[in-house]
Amino acid sequence: MKPRDIQLLQEAALAEARQAATIEALEAVRVRYLGRRGLLPEVMQGLKDLPPTERPEAGRYANDLKEALTALIQERKQVLANRTVAGQTGFDVSRPGAWRGYGRRHPISRIIEEVTDIFFRMGFTVADGPDIETEYHNFDALNTPADHPSRDIQDTFWLEDGSLLRTQTSPVQIRVMESRRPPIRIIAPGRCYRRDTVDATHSANFHQIEGLYVDRAVSLAQLKGDLTYFARHLMGPDVRVRFRPHYFPFTEPSLEYDFSCHVCGGKGCRVCKQSGWIEISGAGMVNPKVLRQVGYDPETVTGYAFGMGVERIAMIKFGIEDIRLLYDNDIRFLEQFGA
Ligand code: DAH
């Protein structure tokens, strides 16, 4: 066969291979051209009958044919095999992959990490306590009077055996002090539960971060200094903080701790209800009665404590207007909060 004819033969072979719609049809093309008694061996055989001048060129074309056809058949076989799998299983392995995207940390987890990180720098470590608490740890040991309204069934989820879902992270203070001697410097993030009617700012299940520092001569000045440092690192250097007198049974004196409103800078707006301040946390000096309760001597050691709402901080920091968004698990919402 003349070199030019071999080229034409190659074109025909490739066209047939391209058109083969099944693996069987493709195999037939292979046998017809490349099989032992196929057209290509015949061409090879015929090379010796060509004039010597044409032989090398014809030989090259014959090799080309073999290589190109072998490669094409292989490629098409793969495609057809995939199609068969797709037909049988509904799974097309030749389809481009679908991008699933990475998960992100929940805004609540982010706040917990940010807050713990800041307190780590001040030498605090993380402590933990159970969500199902005893009445003793959640109320009694924290000097909460027996008739205090927070114990009421309208406020607390009581379990049948007399235990309860903790209404605050403060019982972790008791558990830590029961099991260690001062100096103690812990923060305790975790879930809390109250029988609250759910609305834009209330949830029956929410999170707090408790802090406790007990040592010789811990003072209110230290509490104020540490919470101010914390505020600047969480909200930025321009934030101002304010401490107001308050009452909690487990601290004496007790305070409430506010940030200047980050939206209006303190001038007064809808977010801060025109006051210029946003309430962040309860705090105070650990009540000597609580220290005595866990076997510490209030004449030797003193302490400060605080407890802040995580959702509240998340809402302020990220500008979230409805607490329920944090629990809906709507990807479109959660995706907006970076990594
Ligand atoms: N446990 C209090 C609450 O849920 C918050 C709190 C106030 C915690 C003062 C404290 C504290 O440790 O000292 O309202």
XYZ file of C-alpha atoms and ligand atoms in Angstrom:
353
model
C 0.000 0.000 0.000
C 1.326 3.435 -0.975
C 2.212 5.867 1.851
C -0.674 8.120 0.902
C -3.115 5.201 1.088
C -1.847 4.289 4.510
C -2.643 7.820 5.633
C -6.159 7.487 4.250
C -6.513 4.163 5.984
C -5.556 5.826 9.266
C -8.203 8.484 8.820
C -10.824 5.848 8.169
C -9.712 3.821 11.185
C -9.815 6.800 13.549
C -13.229 7.839 12.247
C -14.600 4.348 12.856
C -13.178 4.276 16.355
C -14.722 7.646 17.113
C -18.105 6.512 15.937
C -18.143 3.220 17.815
C -20.962 3.649 20.323
C -20.373 0.565 22.437
C -17.396 -1.257 23.838
C -18.214 -4.189 21.517
C -18.247 -1.953 18.439
C -14.939 -0.484 19.510
C -13.469 -3.934 19.971
C -14.607 -4.811 16.442
C -12.712 -1.785 15.105
C -9.634 -2.881 16.993
C -9.800 -6.412 15.585
C -10.449 -5.147 12.063
C -7.344 -2.930 12.049
C -4.959 -4.154 14.708
C -5.981 -7.797 15.095
C -3.591 -10.537 14.048
C -5.340 -10.909 10.740
C -6.323 -7.269 10.557
C -5.546 -4.560 8.026
C -2.438 -3.215 9.704
C -0.494 -6.503 9.711
C -1.438 -6.793 6.076
C -0.020 -3.334 5.373
C 3.145 -4.308 7.232
C 3.439 -7.443 5.172
C 3.082 -5.417 1.972
C 5.894 -3.000 2.855
C 8.498 -5.283 1.350
C 6.765 -5.137 -2.036
C 7.084 -1.359 -2.227
C 9.868 0.372 -4.108
C 12.776 0.906 -1.654
C 12.329 4.688 -1.881
C 8.790 4.528 -0.552
C 9.377 1.878 2.097
C 10.621 4.064 4.991
C 7.823 6.566 4.575
C 5.181 3.852 4.329
C 6.691 2.171 7.407
C 6.449 5.403 9.362
C 2.803 5.910 8.383
C 1.968 2.358 9.336
C 3.505 2.912 12.772
C 1.647 6.199 13.110
C -1.592 4.435 12.336
C -0.925 1.818 14.965
C -0.064 4.316 17.675
C -2.846 6.772 16.981
C -5.496 4.077 16.717
C -4.305 2.234 19.847
C -4.369 5.476 21.852
C -7.779 6.495 20.589
C -9.293 3.078 21.258
C -7.955 3.124 24.782
C -9.356 6.563 25.467
C -12.764 5.741 24.003
C -12.928 2.495 25.936
C -12.550 4.423 29.164
C -15.264 6.882 28.214
C -17.641 4.096 27.196
C -16.872 2.088 30.322
C -17.685 5.118 32.479
C -20.903 5.616 30.622
C -21.855 2.029 31.284
C -21.196 2.485 34.980
C -23.226 5.678 34.921
C -26.087 3.907 33.193
C -26.085 1.051 35.652
C -25.528 2.918 38.882
C -26.626 6.478 38.176
C -23.095 7.539 39.069
C -21.100 9.145 36.304
C -17.437 8.883 37.251
C -16.468 11.096 34.325
C -18.447 14.069 35.626
C -16.473 16.955 37.107
C -16.521 16.838 40.905
C -18.956 18.954 42.875
C -17.296 21.421 45.280
C -18.638 20.939 48.755
C -16.912 23.818 50.462
C -15.388 23.848 53.900
C -17.322 24.065 57.109
C -16.944 27.099 59.328
C -16.897 27.621 63.014
C -20.226 28.661 64.454
C -20.312 32.281 65.674
C -20.923 31.004 69.217
C -17.822 28.785 69.034
C -15.845 31.709 67.646
C -16.756 33.968 70.541
C -15.949 31.239 73.061
C -12.546 30.736 71.420
C -11.814 34.456 71.232
C -12.776 35.075 74.832
C -10.857 32.077 76.185
C -7.872 33.137 74.128
C -7.787 36.562 75.749
C -8.050 35.058 79.234
C -5.352 32.491 78.415
C -3.014 35.446 77.990
C -3.862 36.520 81.534
C -2.991 33.085 82.889
C -6.471 31.544 83.034
C -7.166 27.939 82.074
C -10.452 26.344 81.024
C -12.575 24.400 83.508
C -15.699 22.402 82.893
C -18.770 21.202 84.760
C -21.853 19.102 83.981
C -24.987 20.479 82.321
C -27.110 18.400 84.699
C -26.332 19.891 88.097
C -27.293 19.381 91.687
C -29.398 21.990 93.437
C -26.490 22.316 95.838
C -23.945 23.409 93.202
C -26.310 25.567 91.168
C -27.977 27.366 94.100
C -27.139 26.455 97.710
C -23.360 26.635 97.594
C -23.693 29.898 95.676
C -25.532 31.393 98.624
C -28.834 31.596 96.789
C -31.670 31.870 99.324
C -34.061 28.920 99.483
C -36.943 31.114 98.332
C -35.025 32.860 95.561
C -37.276 33.216 92.502
C -34.641 31.742 90.138
C -35.238 28.336 91.744
C -38.914 28.532 90.818
C -40.197 25.966 88.354
C -40.965 28.870 86.082
C -37.267 29.628 85.766
C -35.455 26.324 86.173
C -35.794 23.004 84.377
C -36.034 20.557 87.261
C -35.510 16.860 86.654
C -37.534 14.185 88.409
C -34.683 13.135 90.684
C -34.276 16.641 92.089
C -31.320 17.594 89.912
C -31.650 20.362 87.352
C -30.300 21.760 84.094
C -27.851 24.391 85.256
C -29.230 27.907 84.927
C -25.765 29.478 84.904
C -22.111 28.453 84.638
C -21.465 29.667 88.207
C -21.703 26.118 89.706
C -18.389 25.403 87.944
C -16.855 27.859 90.448
C -17.979 25.596 93.281
C -16.783 22.417 91.577
C -13.349 23.884 90.879
C -12.938 25.258 94.404
C -14.085 21.950 95.919
C -11.385 20.086 94.038
C -8.418 22.498 94.170
C -6.640 24.882 96.459
C -5.885 28.499 95.516
C -4.424 30.090 93.508
C -7.220 29.470 91.032
C -7.653 31.231 87.733
C -10.241 29.579 85.491
C -12.791 30.379 82.878
C -15.644 27.995 82.170
C -17.596 28.294 78.934
C -20.716 26.182 78.589
C -24.427 25.754 78.036
C -27.083 27.029 80.388
C -30.823 26.421 80.497
C -33.754 28.512 81.625
C -37.475 28.263 81.133
C -37.489 31.468 79.144
C -40.023 32.231 76.469
C -38.064 32.294 73.233
C -37.961 35.660 71.488
C -35.433 37.857 69.668
C -33.200 38.110 72.739
C -34.088 35.022 74.803
C -33.425 31.364 74.314
C -34.169 28.492 76.679
C -30.704 27.161 75.925
C -27.839 29.617 75.775
C -24.149 29.902 76.666
C -22.183 31.657 79.351
C -18.542 32.079 80.164
C -17.746 32.050 83.837
C -14.533 33.438 85.278
C -13.026 32.911 88.724
C -9.794 34.160 90.243
C -8.991 33.265 93.853
C -5.674 33.995 95.530
C -4.162 35.994 98.355
C -5.287 39.618 98.127
C -7.255 39.582 94.876
C -8.962 42.963 94.692
C -11.823 44.721 92.992
C -9.231 46.884 91.253
C -7.818 43.742 89.630
C -11.286 42.717 88.507
C -11.807 46.096 86.895
C -8.364 46.086 85.306
C -8.687 42.575 83.910
C -12.167 43.130 82.497
C -11.039 46.374 80.907
C -8.070 44.624 79.274
C -10.473 41.942 78.108
C -12.907 44.493 76.611
C -10.163 46.231 74.616
C -8.902 42.973 73.176
C -12.355 41.729 72.288
C -13.902 44.918 70.897
C -10.917 47.092 69.970
C -8.997 49.862 71.745
C -11.769 52.458 71.586
C -14.265 50.585 73.721
C -15.059 52.101 77.111
C -16.254 50.049 80.037
C -18.521 50.879 82.931
C -19.114 49.142 86.248
C -22.412 49.576 88.062
C -23.428 48.325 91.494
C -25.709 45.306 91.376
C -26.738 42.309 93.452
C -25.822 38.632 93.123
C -26.020 36.275 96.095
C -22.565 34.797 95.435
C -20.626 38.064 95.198
C -20.177 40.937 97.614
C -19.923 43.594 96.383
C -21.584 42.775 93.052
C -21.335 44.716 89.819
C -22.658 44.812 86.378
C -20.232 45.444 83.587
C -21.117 47.304 80.365
C -19.355 48.084 77.085
C -19.845 51.434 75.372
C -22.143 50.794 72.420
C -20.010 49.892 69.399
C -22.763 50.946 66.973
C -23.192 54.592 68.050
C -19.936 54.908 70.003
C -21.917 55.803 73.128
C -24.178 58.520 71.739
C -27.326 56.439 72.018
C -29.061 54.379 69.340
C -31.592 51.601 68.842
C -29.100 48.838 69.651
C -28.198 50.278 73.086
C -31.770 51.502 73.654
C -30.488 55.112 73.633
C -28.328 54.544 76.716
C -24.940 54.403 74.986
C -24.046 51.247 76.955
C -24.488 47.525 76.455
C -24.706 45.157 79.396
C -22.162 42.339 79.102
C -21.618 40.560 82.345
C -22.305 40.193 86.027
C -19.276 40.263 88.276
C -18.105 40.845 91.783
C -15.903 39.815 94.677
C -16.588 36.227 95.677
C -18.852 36.306 98.721
C -16.956 35.165 101.877
C -19.874 32.826 102.551
C -19.141 31.029 99.278
C -15.433 30.759 100.118
C -16.276 29.327 103.526
C -18.724 26.904 101.917
C -15.925 25.258 99.923
C -13.572 25.205 102.887
C -11.463 28.259 102.056
C -10.565 30.844 104.666
C -11.881 34.271 103.563
C -9.369 35.884 105.889
C -6.521 34.402 103.856
C -7.842 34.379 100.293
C -10.171 36.579 98.290
C -11.453 36.265 94.753
C -13.308 37.869 91.942
C -15.820 36.232 89.608
C -17.783 37.146 86.534
C -20.253 35.510 84.169
C -21.043 36.724 80.671
C -23.508 35.715 77.990
C -21.907 34.361 74.840
C -24.882 34.953 72.546
C -25.044 38.539 73.695
C -21.416 39.134 72.768
C -21.873 37.366 69.423
C -24.900 39.514 68.636
C -23.052 42.704 69.501
C -19.828 41.790 67.745
C -21.391 40.464 64.556
C -24.443 42.737 64.499
C -26.985 39.915 64.813
C -30.438 41.183 65.658
C -32.261 37.976 66.534
C -30.786 35.333 68.852
C -32.805 32.604 67.114
C -30.650 32.948 64.001
C -27.841 31.393 66.016
C -29.764 28.135 66.415
C -31.540 27.763 63.061
C -28.526 26.152 61.387
C -29.263 28.043 58.211
C -26.122 27.817 56.082
C -26.863 31.150 54.398
C -26.625 32.824 57.786
C -23.696 30.852 59.163
C -21.621 31.323 56.002
C -21.337 35.027 56.732
C -18.981 34.596 59.653
C -15.564 34.055 58.112
C -13.498 31.027 59.019
N -24.453 33.702 87.106
C -24.919 35.048 86.873
C -26.110 34.999 85.923
O -26.348 34.009 85.296
C -23.828 35.887 86.236
C -22.736 36.171 87.197
C -22.781 37.303 87.975
C -21.675 35.306 87.345
C -21.785 37.604 88.867
C -20.656 35.594 88.250
C -20.725 36.749 88.998
O -19.602 34.815 88.437
O -19.731 37.031 89.880
O -26.825 35.953 85.850
